[in-house]
Amino acid sequence: MPQTVLLAEDDRAIRHALERALSLEGYEVTAVADGVEALAQAHKTPPDVLLLDVMMPGIDGLQVCRVLRAEGDRTPILMLTALVETADRIAGLDAGADDYVVKPFDVEEVFARLRALLRRTSPVAAGGGGAAPGGDGGREVQVSDRQVEAAGIRMDLQARRAWRGLRELELTRTEFELLELLVRNAGIVLDHSTIYDRIWGYDFGPGSKNLAVYVGYLRRKLDEPGAPQLIHTVRGVGYVLRED
C-alpha cells in the first residue's frame, strides 16, 4: 500500500507542483488549499504524514498542528515555512510539528525529510539492548522490551511516554526519539553526525541549527529548578545525557 500524504498549501502553483512530485515518488496524495480543509480531511481519512504550509488564510498550519495535537493525534507533521528565524522555528515545534523545510526548498529535501519521519512512525530501538555504562552520570541504563531508564529519566517505549522522576514529559515524536537515543547512551558523548543519522536519517551539514533547536526545546521540558541539568553540550563534538 502506498503511504498517504495530506498536503495543505494555499499557493496553487506550489500545491500542484508538490502534489505531482509526491505522486511520482509513489505517495498517495490528498491536496487541500487551507487549514480548514486540512483538519476536515485529517479527521475523515487520517494520513501517514501531514505536509503543512505555515502561512495559510483562516486556520494556518500552526493552528492545524495545535488542534491535532490537542486531540491526541500523533501523526508526523512536516511544516513548509518561509520564516527562517529561530523563534519562528521554535513556534512550529511548540505547536507540535516534527520537522520543517524552509522555502524556497529543493523537492529532494522534502522527500528526504518525509522518509525520515515515516521511518519513525513505529517505535524502534535507538540503540543496542542490555545495560550500558552510565559514564560520568554514575548510573546504568536499564533496558527492557518496553522501558528504558537512566539519569532519573524513565521511558515507556510502547506507550511513547516519558517521565523525569514523577513528572510526565509532554514530548513531540522527534523529542521523544532524541531523548530515547540520549537515555540509551547515557554517559556517552554522541557527535552531531551520529545524532542526525539516527534521528533524521541524514546530516543537515555543519551550518544547520536544527539539532540545537531540538536540544534546546528538550532541555526546557526536562530542566527543573534546583535539579541538575541532564543534557550537556560537549563543545565542538555533540551532546551527552548525564547527572552531574
PDB file of C-alpha atoms in Angstrom:
ATOM      1  CA  MET A   1       0.000   0.000   0.000  1.00  0.00           C
ATOM      2  CA  PRO A   2       1.374   3.462  -0.876  1.00  0.00           C
ATOM      3  CA  GLN A   3       1.988   5.805   2.038  1.00  0.00           C
ATOM      4  CA  THR A   4      -0.502   8.648   2.271  1.00  0.00           C
ATOM      5  CA  VAL A   5       0.325  12.356   2.466  1.00  0.00           C
ATOM      6  CA  LEU A   6      -2.086  15.143   3.351  1.00  0.00           C
ATOM      7  CA  LEU A   7      -0.719  18.318   1.738  1.00  0.00           C
ATOM      8  CA  ALA A   8      -2.079  21.734   2.742  1.00  0.00           C
ATOM      9  CA  GLU A   9      -0.693  24.674   0.747  1.00  0.00           C
ATOM     10  CA  ASP A  10      -2.595  27.798  -0.286  1.00  0.00           C
ATOM     11  CA  ASP A  11      -0.252  28.699  -3.157  1.00  0.00           C
ATOM     12  CA  ARG A  12      -1.815  26.909  -6.121  1.00  0.00           C
ATOM     13  CA  ALA A  13       1.402  26.568  -8.127  1.00  0.00           C
ATOM     14  CA  ILE A  14       3.368  25.134  -5.192  1.00  0.00           C
ATOM     15  CA  ARG A  15       0.482  22.843  -4.238  1.00  0.00           C
ATOM     16  CA  HIS A  16       0.135  21.401  -7.732  1.00  0.00           C
ATOM     17  CA  ALA A  17       3.901  21.009  -8.172  1.00  0.00           C
ATOM     18  CA  LEU A  18       4.287  19.210  -4.846  1.00  0.00           C
ATOM     19  CA  GLU A  19       1.234  17.039  -5.451  1.00  0.00           C
ATOM     20  CA  ARG A  20       2.637  15.906  -8.796  1.00  0.00           C
ATOM     21  CA  ALA A  21       6.168  15.340  -7.437  1.00  0.00           C
ATOM     22  CA  LEU A  22       4.913  13.346  -4.454  1.00  0.00           C
ATOM     23  CA  SER A  23       2.630  11.252  -6.668  1.00  0.00           C
ATOM     24  CA  LEU A  24       5.527  10.462  -8.995  1.00  0.00           C
ATOM     25  CA  GLU A  25       7.555   9.464  -5.933  1.00  0.00           C
ATOM     26  CA  GLY A  26       4.903   6.862  -5.108  1.00  0.00           C
ATOM     27  CA  TYR A  27       2.878   8.613  -2.416  1.00  0.00           C
ATOM     28  CA  GLU A  28      -0.904   8.765  -2.382  1.00  0.00           C
ATOM     29  CA  VAL A  29      -1.557  12.495  -2.035  1.00  0.00           C
ATOM     30  CA  THR A  30      -4.587  14.461  -0.885  1.00  0.00           C
ATOM     31  CA  ALA A  31      -4.002  18.172  -1.553  1.00  0.00           C
ATOM     32  CA  VAL A  32      -6.058  20.962   0.042  1.00  0.00           C
ATOM     33  CA  ALA A  33      -5.814  24.749  -0.029  1.00  0.00           C
ATOM     34  CA  ASP A  34      -6.258  25.777   3.626  1.00  0.00           C
ATOM     35  CA  GLY A  35      -6.240  24.706   7.246  1.00  0.00           C
ATOM     36  CA  VAL A  36      -9.992  24.173   7.491  1.00  0.00           C
ATOM     37  CA  GLU A  37      -9.882  21.630   4.676  1.00  0.00           C
ATOM     38  CA  ALA A  38      -6.765  20.059   6.177  1.00  0.00           C
ATOM     39  CA  LEU A  39      -8.474  19.433   9.528  1.00  0.00           C
ATOM     40  CA  ALA A  40     -11.616  18.101   7.864  1.00  0.00           C
ATOM     41  CA  GLN A  41      -9.602  15.691   5.712  1.00  0.00           C
ATOM     42  CA  ALA A  42      -7.363  14.591   8.611  1.00  0.00           C
ATOM     43  CA  HIS A  43     -10.463  13.732  10.631  1.00  0.00           C
ATOM     44  CA  LYS A  44     -12.116  11.959   7.712  1.00  0.00           C
ATOM     45  CA  THR A  45      -9.152   9.903   6.481  1.00  0.00           C
ATOM     46  CA  PRO A  46      -6.074  10.118   8.721  1.00  0.00           C
ATOM     47  CA  PRO A  47      -2.898  10.192   6.578  1.00  0.00           C
ATOM     48  CA  ASP A  48       0.501   8.645   7.290  1.00  0.00           C
ATOM     49  CA  VAL A  49       2.095  12.103   7.327  1.00  0.00           C
ATOM     50  CA  LEU A  50       0.995  15.739   7.017  1.00  0.00           C
ATOM     51  CA  LEU A  51       2.792  18.376   4.945  1.00  0.00           C
ATOM     52  CA  LEU A  52       1.527  21.798   6.067  1.00  0.00           C
ATOM     53  CA  ASP A  53       2.267  25.315   4.917  1.00  0.00           C
ATOM     54  CA  VAL A  54       2.646  27.655   7.896  1.00  0.00           C
ATOM     55  CA  MET A  55       1.095  30.763   6.347  1.00  0.00           C
ATOM     56  CA  MET A  56      -2.429  29.989   5.152  1.00  0.00           C
ATOM     57  CA  PRO A  57      -5.575  32.128   5.337  1.00  0.00           C
ATOM     58  CA  GLY A  58      -8.056  31.407   8.111  1.00  0.00           C
ATOM     59  CA  ILE A  59      -6.618  28.491  10.050  1.00  0.00           C
ATOM     60  CA  ASP A  60      -2.866  28.399   9.420  1.00  0.00           C
ATOM     61  CA  GLY A  61      -0.512  25.445   9.653  1.00  0.00           C
ATOM     62  CA  LEU A  62       0.443  26.130  13.281  1.00  0.00           C
ATOM     63  CA  GLN A  63      -3.196  26.111  14.333  1.00  0.00           C
ATOM     64  CA  VAL A  64      -3.769  22.842  12.480  1.00  0.00           C
ATOM     65  CA  CYS A  65      -0.845  21.365  14.440  1.00  0.00           C
ATOM     66  CA  ARG A  66      -2.200  22.597  17.759  1.00  0.00           C
ATOM     67  CA  VAL A  67      -5.676  21.224  17.112  1.00  0.00           C
ATOM     68  CA  LEU A  68      -4.433  17.781  16.060  1.00  0.00           C
ATOM     69  CA  ARG A  69      -2.009  17.501  18.970  1.00  0.00           C
ATOM     70  CA  ALA A  70      -4.693  18.628  21.429  1.00  0.00           C
ATOM     71  CA  GLU A  71      -6.852  15.799  20.091  1.00  0.00           C
ATOM     72  CA  GLY A  72      -4.056  13.316  20.753  1.00  0.00           C
ATOM     73  CA  ASP A  73      -3.218  12.859  17.070  1.00  0.00           C
ATOM     74  CA  ARG A  74       0.493  11.954  16.809  1.00  0.00           C
ATOM     75  CA  THR A  75       0.689  11.756  13.008  1.00  0.00           C
ATOM     76  CA  PRO A  76       4.096  13.142  11.932  1.00  0.00           C
ATOM     77  CA  ILE A  77       3.933  16.703  10.626  1.00  0.00           C
ATOM     78  CA  LEU A  78       6.394  18.412   8.290  1.00  0.00           C
ATOM     79  CA  MET A  79       5.977  22.184   8.020  1.00  0.00           C
ATOM     80  CA  LEU A  80       6.659  24.306   4.950  1.00  0.00           C
ATOM     81  CA  THR A  81       7.694  27.784   6.012  1.00  0.00           C
ATOM     82  CA  ALA A  82       9.136  30.981   4.581  1.00  0.00           C
ATOM     83  CA  LEU A  83      10.016  32.063   8.136  1.00  0.00           C
ATOM     84  CA  VAL A  84      13.679  31.444   8.908  1.00  0.00           C
ATOM     85  CA  GLU A  85      14.225  32.978  12.354  1.00  0.00           C
ATOM     86  CA  THR A  86      14.916  30.585  15.231  1.00  0.00           C
ATOM     87  CA  ALA A  87      11.902  31.949  17.132  1.00  0.00           C
ATOM     88  CA  ASP A  88       9.673  31.040  14.183  1.00  0.00           C
ATOM     89  CA  ARG A  89      11.040  27.509  14.045  1.00  0.00           C
ATOM     90  CA  ILE A  90      10.552  27.122  17.796  1.00  0.00           C
ATOM     91  CA  ALA A  91       6.947  28.302  17.389  1.00  0.00           C
ATOM     92  CA  GLY A  92       6.416  25.437  14.977  1.00  0.00           C
ATOM     93  CA  LEU A  93       7.941  22.929  17.388  1.00  0.00           C
ATOM     94  CA  ASP A  94       5.829  24.352  20.215  1.00  0.00           C
ATOM     95  CA  ALA A  95       2.739  23.808  18.075  1.00  0.00           C
ATOM     96  CA  GLY A  96       3.632  20.119  17.705  1.00  0.00           C
ATOM     97  CA  ALA A  97       5.416  19.925  14.342  1.00  0.00           C
ATOM     98  CA  ASP A  98       8.119  17.273  13.977  1.00  0.00           C
ATOM     99  CA  ASP A  99      10.272  18.948  11.317  1.00  0.00           C
ATOM    100  CA  TYR A 100      10.272  21.835   8.870  1.00  0.00           C
ATOM    101  CA  VAL A 101      11.514  22.829   5.422  1.00  0.00           C
ATOM    102  CA  VAL A 102      12.306  26.455   4.621  1.00  0.00           C
ATOM    103  CA  LYS A 103      11.056  27.957   1.356  1.00  0.00           C
ATOM    104  CA  PRO A 104      12.351  28.038  -1.302  1.00  0.00           C
ATOM    105  CA  PHE A 105      13.147  24.345  -0.968  1.00  0.00           C
ATOM    106  CA  ASP A 106      14.503  21.522  -3.113  1.00  0.00           C
ATOM    107  CA  VAL A 107      11.845  18.837  -3.562  1.00  0.00           C
ATOM    108  CA  GLU A 108      14.501  16.187  -2.859  1.00  0.00           C
ATOM    109  CA  GLU A 109      14.907  17.671   0.624  1.00  0.00           C
ATOM    110  CA  VAL A 110      11.154  17.366   1.160  1.00  0.00           C
ATOM    111  CA  PHE A 111      11.335  13.704   0.094  1.00  0.00           C
ATOM    112  CA  ALA A 112      14.268  13.045   2.447  1.00  0.00           C
ATOM    113  CA  ARG A 113      12.535  14.615   5.433  1.00  0.00           C
ATOM    114  CA  LEU A 114       9.299  12.756   4.717  1.00  0.00           C
ATOM    115  CA  ARG A 115      11.180   9.462   4.505  1.00  0.00           C
ATOM    116  CA  ALA A 116      12.873  10.192   7.829  1.00  0.00           C
ATOM    117  CA  LEU A 117       9.553  10.997   9.525  1.00  0.00           C
ATOM    118  CA  LEU A 118       7.845   7.921   8.119  1.00  0.00           C
ATOM    119  CA  ARG A 119      10.702   5.655   9.234  1.00  0.00           C
ATOM    120  CA  ARG A 120       9.955   6.827  12.750  1.00  0.00           C
ATOM    121  CA  THR A 121       6.187   6.229  12.608  1.00  0.00           C
ATOM    122  CA  SER A 122       6.535   2.998  14.590  1.00  0.00           C
ATOM    123  CA  PRO A 123       8.643   2.859  17.756  1.00  0.00           C
ATOM    124  CA  VAL A 124      12.088   1.481  17.012  1.00  0.00           C
ATOM    125  CA  ALA A 125      15.085   0.844  19.203  1.00  0.00           C
ATOM    126  CA  ALA A 126      17.580   3.696  19.097  1.00  0.00           C
ATOM    127  CA  GLY A 127      20.455   1.543  20.309  1.00  0.00           C
ATOM    128  CA  GLY A 128      21.503  -1.916  21.356  1.00  0.00           C
ATOM    129  CA  GLY A 129      19.801  -3.840  24.138  1.00  0.00           C
ATOM    130  CA  GLY A 130      21.183  -4.748  27.530  1.00  0.00           C
ATOM    131  CA  ALA A 131      22.852  -2.473  30.055  1.00  0.00           C
ATOM    132  CA  ALA A 132      25.254   0.261  29.011  1.00  0.00           C
ATOM    133  CA  PRO A 133      27.671   2.065  31.327  1.00  0.00           C
ATOM    134  CA  GLY A 134      26.365   5.256  32.809  1.00  0.00           C
ATOM    135  CA  GLY A 135      29.677   7.077  32.404  1.00  0.00           C
ATOM    136  CA  ASP A 136      30.047  10.285  34.371  1.00  0.00           C
ATOM    137  CA  GLY A 137      26.408  10.044  35.360  1.00  0.00           C
ATOM    138  CA  GLY A 138      27.233   7.117  37.637  1.00  0.00           C
ATOM    139  CA  ARG A 139      24.112   5.217  36.583  1.00  0.00           C
ATOM    140  CA  GLU A 140      23.432   2.190  34.428  1.00  0.00           C
ATOM    141  CA  VAL A 141      20.955   2.224  31.606  1.00  0.00           C
ATOM    142  CA  GLN A 142      18.148  -0.211  32.362  1.00  0.00           C
ATOM    143  CA  VAL A 143      16.642  -1.591  29.150  1.00  0.00           C
ATOM    144  CA  SER A 144      13.732  -3.958  28.544  1.00  0.00           C
ATOM    145  CA  ASP A 145      11.473  -4.592  25.580  1.00  0.00           C
ATOM    146  CA  ARG A 146       9.135  -1.904  26.903  1.00  0.00           C
ATOM    147  CA  GLN A 147      11.144   0.523  29.037  1.00  0.00           C
ATOM    148  CA  VAL A 148      14.476   2.309  29.153  1.00  0.00           C
ATOM    149  CA  GLU A 149      15.698   4.241  32.179  1.00  0.00           C
ATOM    150  CA  ALA A 150      18.768   6.308  33.092  1.00  0.00           C
ATOM    151  CA  ALA A 151      19.713   9.505  34.946  1.00  0.00           C
ATOM    152  CA  GLY A 152      16.274   9.791  36.520  1.00  0.00           C
ATOM    153  CA  ILE A 153      14.512   9.556  33.142  1.00  0.00           C
ATOM    154  CA  ARG A 154      12.074   6.695  32.542  1.00  0.00           C
ATOM    155  CA  MET A 155      10.586   5.982  29.111  1.00  0.00           C
ATOM    156  CA  ASP A 156       7.789   3.627  28.115  1.00  0.00           C
ATOM    157  CA  LEU A 157       8.682   2.813  24.520  1.00  0.00           C
ATOM    158  CA  GLN A 158       5.421   1.139  23.564  1.00  0.00           C
ATOM    159  CA  ALA A 159       3.171   3.845  25.015  1.00  0.00           C
ATOM    160  CA  ARG A 160       5.667   6.546  23.931  1.00  0.00           C
ATOM    161  CA  ARG A 161       5.538   8.238  27.339  1.00  0.00           C
ATOM    162  CA  ALA A 162       8.423   9.648  29.374  1.00  0.00           C
ATOM    163  CA  TRP A 163       8.965  10.911  32.922  1.00  0.00           C
ATOM    164  CA  ARG A 164      11.618  12.767  34.862  1.00  0.00           C
ATOM    165  CA  GLY A 165      11.080  11.447  38.349  1.00  0.00           C
ATOM    166  CA  LEU A 166       7.317  11.555  38.879  1.00  0.00           C
ATOM    167  CA  ARG A 167       6.699  14.333  36.338  1.00  0.00           C
ATOM    168  CA  GLU A 168       5.467  13.209  32.936  1.00  0.00           C
ATOM    169  CA  LEU A 169       7.018  14.984  29.957  1.00  0.00           C
ATOM    170  CA  GLU A 170       4.921  16.158  27.028  1.00  0.00           C
ATOM    171  CA  LEU A 171       7.122  15.371  24.032  1.00  0.00           C
ATOM    172  CA  THR A 172       6.725  15.524  20.282  1.00  0.00           C
ATOM    173  CA  ARG A 173       7.731  12.487  18.229  1.00  0.00           C
ATOM    174  CA  THR A 174      11.162  13.921  17.426  1.00  0.00           C
ATOM    175  CA  GLU A 175      11.797  14.990  21.021  1.00  0.00           C
ATOM    176  CA  PHE A 176      10.844  11.524  22.274  1.00  0.00           C
ATOM    177  CA  GLU A 177      13.232   9.786  19.895  1.00  0.00           C
ATOM    178  CA  LEU A 178      16.057  12.237  20.617  1.00  0.00           C
ATOM    179  CA  LEU A 179      15.595  11.679  24.358  1.00  0.00           C
ATOM    180  CA  GLU A 180      15.459   7.891  23.857  1.00  0.00           C
ATOM    181  CA  LEU A 181      18.750   7.993  21.960  1.00  0.00           C
ATOM    182  CA  LEU A 182      20.390  10.039  24.713  1.00  0.00           C
ATOM    183  CA  VAL A 183      18.982   7.864  27.515  1.00  0.00           C
ATOM    184  CA  ARG A 184      20.100   4.635  25.854  1.00  0.00           C
ATOM    185  CA  ASN A 185      23.592   6.114  25.560  1.00  0.00           C
ATOM    186  CA  ALA A 186      23.694   7.903  28.934  1.00  0.00           C
ATOM    187  CA  GLY A 187      27.233   8.972  29.806  1.00  0.00           C
ATOM    188  CA  ILE A 188      28.396   8.592  26.202  1.00  0.00           C
ATOM    189  CA  VAL A 189      29.083  11.676  24.095  1.00  0.00           C
ATOM    190  CA  LEU A 190      27.165  11.440  20.811  1.00  0.00           C
ATOM    191  CA  ASP A 191      28.539  13.554  17.981  1.00  0.00           C
ATOM    192  CA  HIS A 192      26.316  15.686  15.778  1.00  0.00           C
ATOM    193  CA  SER A 193      26.539  13.468  12.709  1.00  0.00           C
ATOM    194  CA  THR A 194      25.584  10.353  14.696  1.00  0.00           C
ATOM    195  CA  ILE A 195      22.520  12.063  16.154  1.00  0.00           C
ATOM    196  CA  TYR A 196      21.447  13.411  12.768  1.00  0.00           C
ATOM    197  CA  ASP A 197      21.820   9.964  11.203  1.00  0.00           C
ATOM    198  CA  ARG A 198      19.905   8.137  13.965  1.00  0.00           C
ATOM    199  CA  ILE A 199      17.077  10.661  14.337  1.00  0.00           C
ATOM    200  CA  TRP A 200      16.645  12.230  10.889  1.00  0.00           C
ATOM    201  CA  GLY A 201      18.364   9.689   8.668  1.00  0.00           C
ATOM    202  CA  TYR A 202      20.758  12.210   7.139  1.00  0.00           C
ATOM    203  CA  ASP A 203      23.131  15.025   8.130  1.00  0.00           C
ATOM    204  CA  PHE A 204      21.899  18.584   7.588  1.00  0.00           C
ATOM    205  CA  GLY A 205      25.505  19.848   7.403  1.00  0.00           C
ATOM    206  CA  PRO A 206      27.717  21.930   9.712  1.00  0.00           C
ATOM    207  CA  GLY A 207      25.681  25.118   9.266  1.00  0.00           C
ATOM    208  CA  SER A 208      22.378  23.612  10.393  1.00  0.00           C
ATOM    209  CA  LYS A 209      20.775  24.762  13.656  1.00  0.00           C
ATOM    210  CA  ASN A 210      18.136  22.020  13.531  1.00  0.00           C
ATOM    211  CA  LEU A 211      19.690  19.824  16.233  1.00  0.00           C
ATOM    212  CA  ALA A 212      20.453  22.773  18.526  1.00  0.00           C
ATOM    213  CA  VAL A 213      16.823  23.894  18.298  1.00  0.00           C
ATOM    214  CA  TYR A 214      15.527  20.458  19.305  1.00  0.00           C
ATOM    215  CA  VAL A 215      18.071  20.049  22.109  1.00  0.00           C
ATOM    216  CA  GLY A 216      17.145  23.476  23.489  1.00  0.00           C
ATOM    217  CA  TYR A 217      13.478  22.667  23.349  1.00  0.00           C
ATOM    218  CA  LEU A 218      14.014  19.286  25.041  1.00  0.00           C
ATOM    219  CA  ARG A 219      16.119  20.894  27.779  1.00  0.00           C
ATOM    220  CA  ARG A 220      13.320  23.298  28.635  1.00  0.00           C
ATOM    221  CA  LYS A 221      10.983  20.354  29.135  1.00  0.00           C
ATOM    222  CA  LEU A 222      13.491  18.360  31.193  1.00  0.00           C
ATOM    223  CA  ASP A 223      15.032  21.008  33.428  1.00  0.00           C
ATOM    224  CA  GLU A 224      13.696  21.624  36.924  1.00  0.00           C
ATOM    225  CA  PRO A 225      14.631  24.336  39.458  1.00  0.00           C
ATOM    226  CA  GLY A 226      17.274  23.032  41.849  1.00  0.00           C
ATOM    227  CA  ALA A 227      17.762  19.808  39.896  1.00  0.00           C
ATOM    228  CA  PRO A 228      20.905  19.014  37.878  1.00  0.00           C
ATOM    229  CA  GLN A 229      20.858  19.663  34.160  1.00  0.00           C
ATOM    230  CA  LEU A 230      20.779  16.384  32.268  1.00  0.00           C
ATOM    231  CA  ILE A 231      21.706  17.227  28.655  1.00  0.00           C
ATOM    232  CA  HIS A 232      25.218  18.637  28.373  1.00  0.00           C
ATOM    233  CA  THR A 233      26.913  20.216  25.361  1.00  0.00           C
ATOM    234  CA  VAL A 234      30.399  18.994  24.549  1.00  0.00           C
ATOM    235  CA  ARG A 235      31.643  21.912  22.511  1.00  0.00           C
ATOM    236  CA  GLY A 236      32.718  21.015  19.009  1.00  0.00           C
ATOM    237  CA  VAL A 237      31.575  17.395  19.410  1.00  0.00           C
ATOM    238  CA  GLY A 238      27.953  16.869  20.389  1.00  0.00           C
ATOM    239  CA  TYR A 239      25.756  16.088  23.407  1.00  0.00           C
ATOM    240  CA  VAL A 240      25.645  13.717  26.368  1.00  0.00           C
ATOM    241  CA  LEU A 241      22.984  12.816  28.937  1.00  0.00           C
ATOM    242  CA  ARG A 242      24.317  12.532  32.484  1.00  0.00           C
ATOM    243  CA  GLU A 243      23.642  13.642  36.043  1.00  0.00           C
ATOM    244  CA  ASP A 244      26.403  15.862  37.443  1.00  0.00           C
TER     245      ASP A 244
END
